[in-house]
Amino acid sequence: MKDIESILEFTAIKTRLLAHAHTVIATKAIETLSFIDKKKLAAELAMLTEMMSFAQRYAPLPIQSSQLLAPYFDKGRKGAALTPIEINDVAEDLRTFARVIAIFKGKQGSFPLLGKLISSLASLDDLLEKITRVLAPDLSIKDSASPALNKIRHQKRSLTQKISHQINKLTETYSSYLSDRQAVVRNGHLVLPVLSQEKGKVEGIIHAISDTGYTTFIEPSALVSLNNEMYVLEQAELEEIHRILLALTQAIMVHETPIVSGNETLGYLDLIGAKATYGLEINAHVAEISLARTIELELARHPLIDSRKVVPNTFKLDDKNRIVIITGPNAGGKTVAMKTVGLLVYMHQCGLALPTSKPGRLSYFDNIYADIGDSQSLMDNLSTFAGHISNLAMMVRQVDPTDLVLIDELGTGTDPSEGEALAVALLRYMAKKGPFVIVSSHFALLKQLGYSEAGMRNASMRFNEKKLTPTYELVLDIPGRSYGLEMARRYGLDDEIIAAADQIIASSRQDASKLIDDLQIELEEQREKTSSLLEKETLLQRRLQKADEDQQRIEQEKRNLQAEMKLERTRILQQAQQEAQQAIAALSNPSLKLHEAIAIKRMLEHQDLEEELIVSSDQGELRVGDYAAYEALGVSGKITSISKKQTTLLTNDGKTIKVTTANLVKIEPPADNEKKVAFINKNEIRVSQELNIIGQRVDEALDSLDAYLDSALAANLKRVRIIHGLGTGALRRMVTNYLDSKSFVASYRYGEAGEGGAGATVVFLK
């Protein structure tokens, strides 16, 4: 049997995962990715769920390139110094530790599994600072790495200048003997390229001769001592760099445990991150592990098919339906459907999210067996049928109830009647063994098994009969036709041949085959009706949901309004209490005048600290402006103020009475002629409706006016006339100023014809 990963194309899934991996550890883990132990799978999927949620809400963890660091510490334990590249690899991990810790800060509560992992990362800022002081960005050793190195390099720069000056001088001196005026390095020494025929003209040490023999490379005697001095400095520099790297290696070795552990943690986080990123890329969900044997994949998509073209399908297998027989035309999608199930089960057990419309439910399968595609083996000298049977024989020997079996075109490659019989016998045997099985076939007897045998279920790939094109949609419980003759006609086979074939089929077709075709048509019609009902049900549910949302919104608005009214009543109550306190304080003032006291008394009489606009009683709602009767006292009148406890009535004879609200009965308003009342003071106070102040001094007239208006208010007069004459206008101005300052004055005007004209002022009292 071919390798199951190749059959299901899981190797292509690995390739896509590798594109999202950044660490050597994650890369190796993906390359060797296979089934996760049954006991560990739940924890792995829970970690993946958190990582996908984190990446979706924030961003993927900022994990950059990370090497495998454990071998570096093996090297360090042997006393060797790490190279600048190796030390930089350690520094990169330390920087990644810090970035991951920083981005995850404050999020542990929402992601406890990730939080536990990330909290194990060590923050080694001091070590990172030591490395940064030594290594430059280009991984060279900084001059400042040590005072000794700084001194050596300063000496080298000075010596380099000397050598350069000397070279320029010698080049000028021997210019006529040189093949090139540029000094070069040979065997680690600066030399001059001297023409071989002139080499005796230049004193020095010969280090090399060109391949052509045209040039001899000579180190002039004047440069020998300088070059030797440079060699000594370079050796000293190498020794100091080695000392610095060795010291830095020892500093790193002190933190071996947190660094190696953190390196492994980064690799694991990167592995989960790659799985999460790929899962989000294919719009996947993490499936639930089911203790009961089941495969539930809702609208599953093959992850390697273009998302704009793939047709999602739903797959359901359980103990009652362990074997699914898929029938239908060639190129209709049977093999893709089968591979989709197998691949998604494989992905799930490797700890990956699945491209489904909602989280699936899958039990754990110990093995997946598949016979899909060409089983021919040239190496073993097996035909396609022999290879097919060889695979089936192996499955039969090894399969048990915890396995999943996928067989494409069961029983093909031999005599159809024998192949059909073999297929029926094998499925019945598999039913006894108990694994989950998905097979594809064209055999009519297998379609009958899907109806008649316990544990077996038919399925088919839908086909557009008008266009003669596949839809790639899987339909459960309905067997499919092969549409062989229709396809032959479409692709140009002679009509005479097709007609003859049709007659042969008609004469040999068994009643069971016709019954299946009729049943298929009936089930298809039923499916369309069910689909229509589901659409209507969905529409109704949406409308009910909207109505429920509208009701909730109205209830919320009502609650908001009630709250606002309560706040407003509280504000009015507080304001009324404040005004009442101010009024009571004013009444205690000994200099208070009569009309001011009367105004305050009226305000207090009409002020109800618990006043409301509407209250409910046994007789219905009562509100200000309604008419009500208080039967216990035999009085009735118009409601001028109302609260839950007390109501003020204005009777028809002008009296104000406060009664208990609970005992009021709402009545009809009286006729208009009954509403007219003439107010008189209860003490029968009689006051003239006009005051004449002509001839009085302004101060005398002011006292008269003040006293008169007190009496008018006490008598409940609403309109009076003040006669002040024309004269100099002083009395008129005094009257005007006085009236402007009094709150009990509603308005005033000069008299009209018959009222004294401008010599009188008509006053309207509140």
PDB file of C-alpha atoms in Angstrom, residues 23 78 85 92 197 220 253 299 341 405-406 450 598 645 696 724 756 763:
ATOM      1  CA  THR A  23      12.284  28.178  13.928  1.00  0.00           C
ATOM      2  CA  LYS A  78      33.986  20.967  26.010  1.00  0.00           C
ATOM      3  CA  ILE A  85      27.280  33.614  14.592  1.00  0.00           C
ATOM      4  CA  GLU A  92      18.213  36.466  18.825  1.00  0.00           C
ATOM      5  CA  GLN A 197      63.569  40.904 -15.924  1.00  0.00           C
ATOM      6  CA  PRO A 220      60.918  45.199  -0.303  1.00  0.00           C
ATOM      7  CA  MET A 253      26.822  28.698  29.776  1.00  0.00           C
ATOM      8  CA  LEU A 299     -19.836  21.604   5.104  1.00  0.00           C
ATOM      9  CA  VAL A 341     -12.874  12.830   4.972  1.00  0.00           C
ATOM     10  CA  VAL A 405     -11.020   2.508   5.744  1.00  0.00           C
ATOM     11  CA  LEU A 406     -11.254   4.346   2.395  1.00  0.00           C
ATOM     12  CA  GLY A 450     -27.101   0.673   1.355  1.00  0.00           C
ATOM     13  CA  ILE A 598     -49.862  85.815  51.248  1.00  0.00           C
ATOM     14  CA  LYS A 645     -50.987  60.140  48.945  1.00  0.00           C
ATOM     15  CA  GLN A 696     -50.313 112.617  47.860  1.00  0.00           C
ATOM     16  CA  HIS A 724     -52.397 108.738  39.880  1.00  0.00           C
ATOM     17  CA  GLY A 756     -58.765 107.397  33.056  1.00  0.00           C
ATOM     18  CA  VAL A 763     -53.127  96.176  37.331  1.00  0.00           C
TER      19      VAL A 763
END
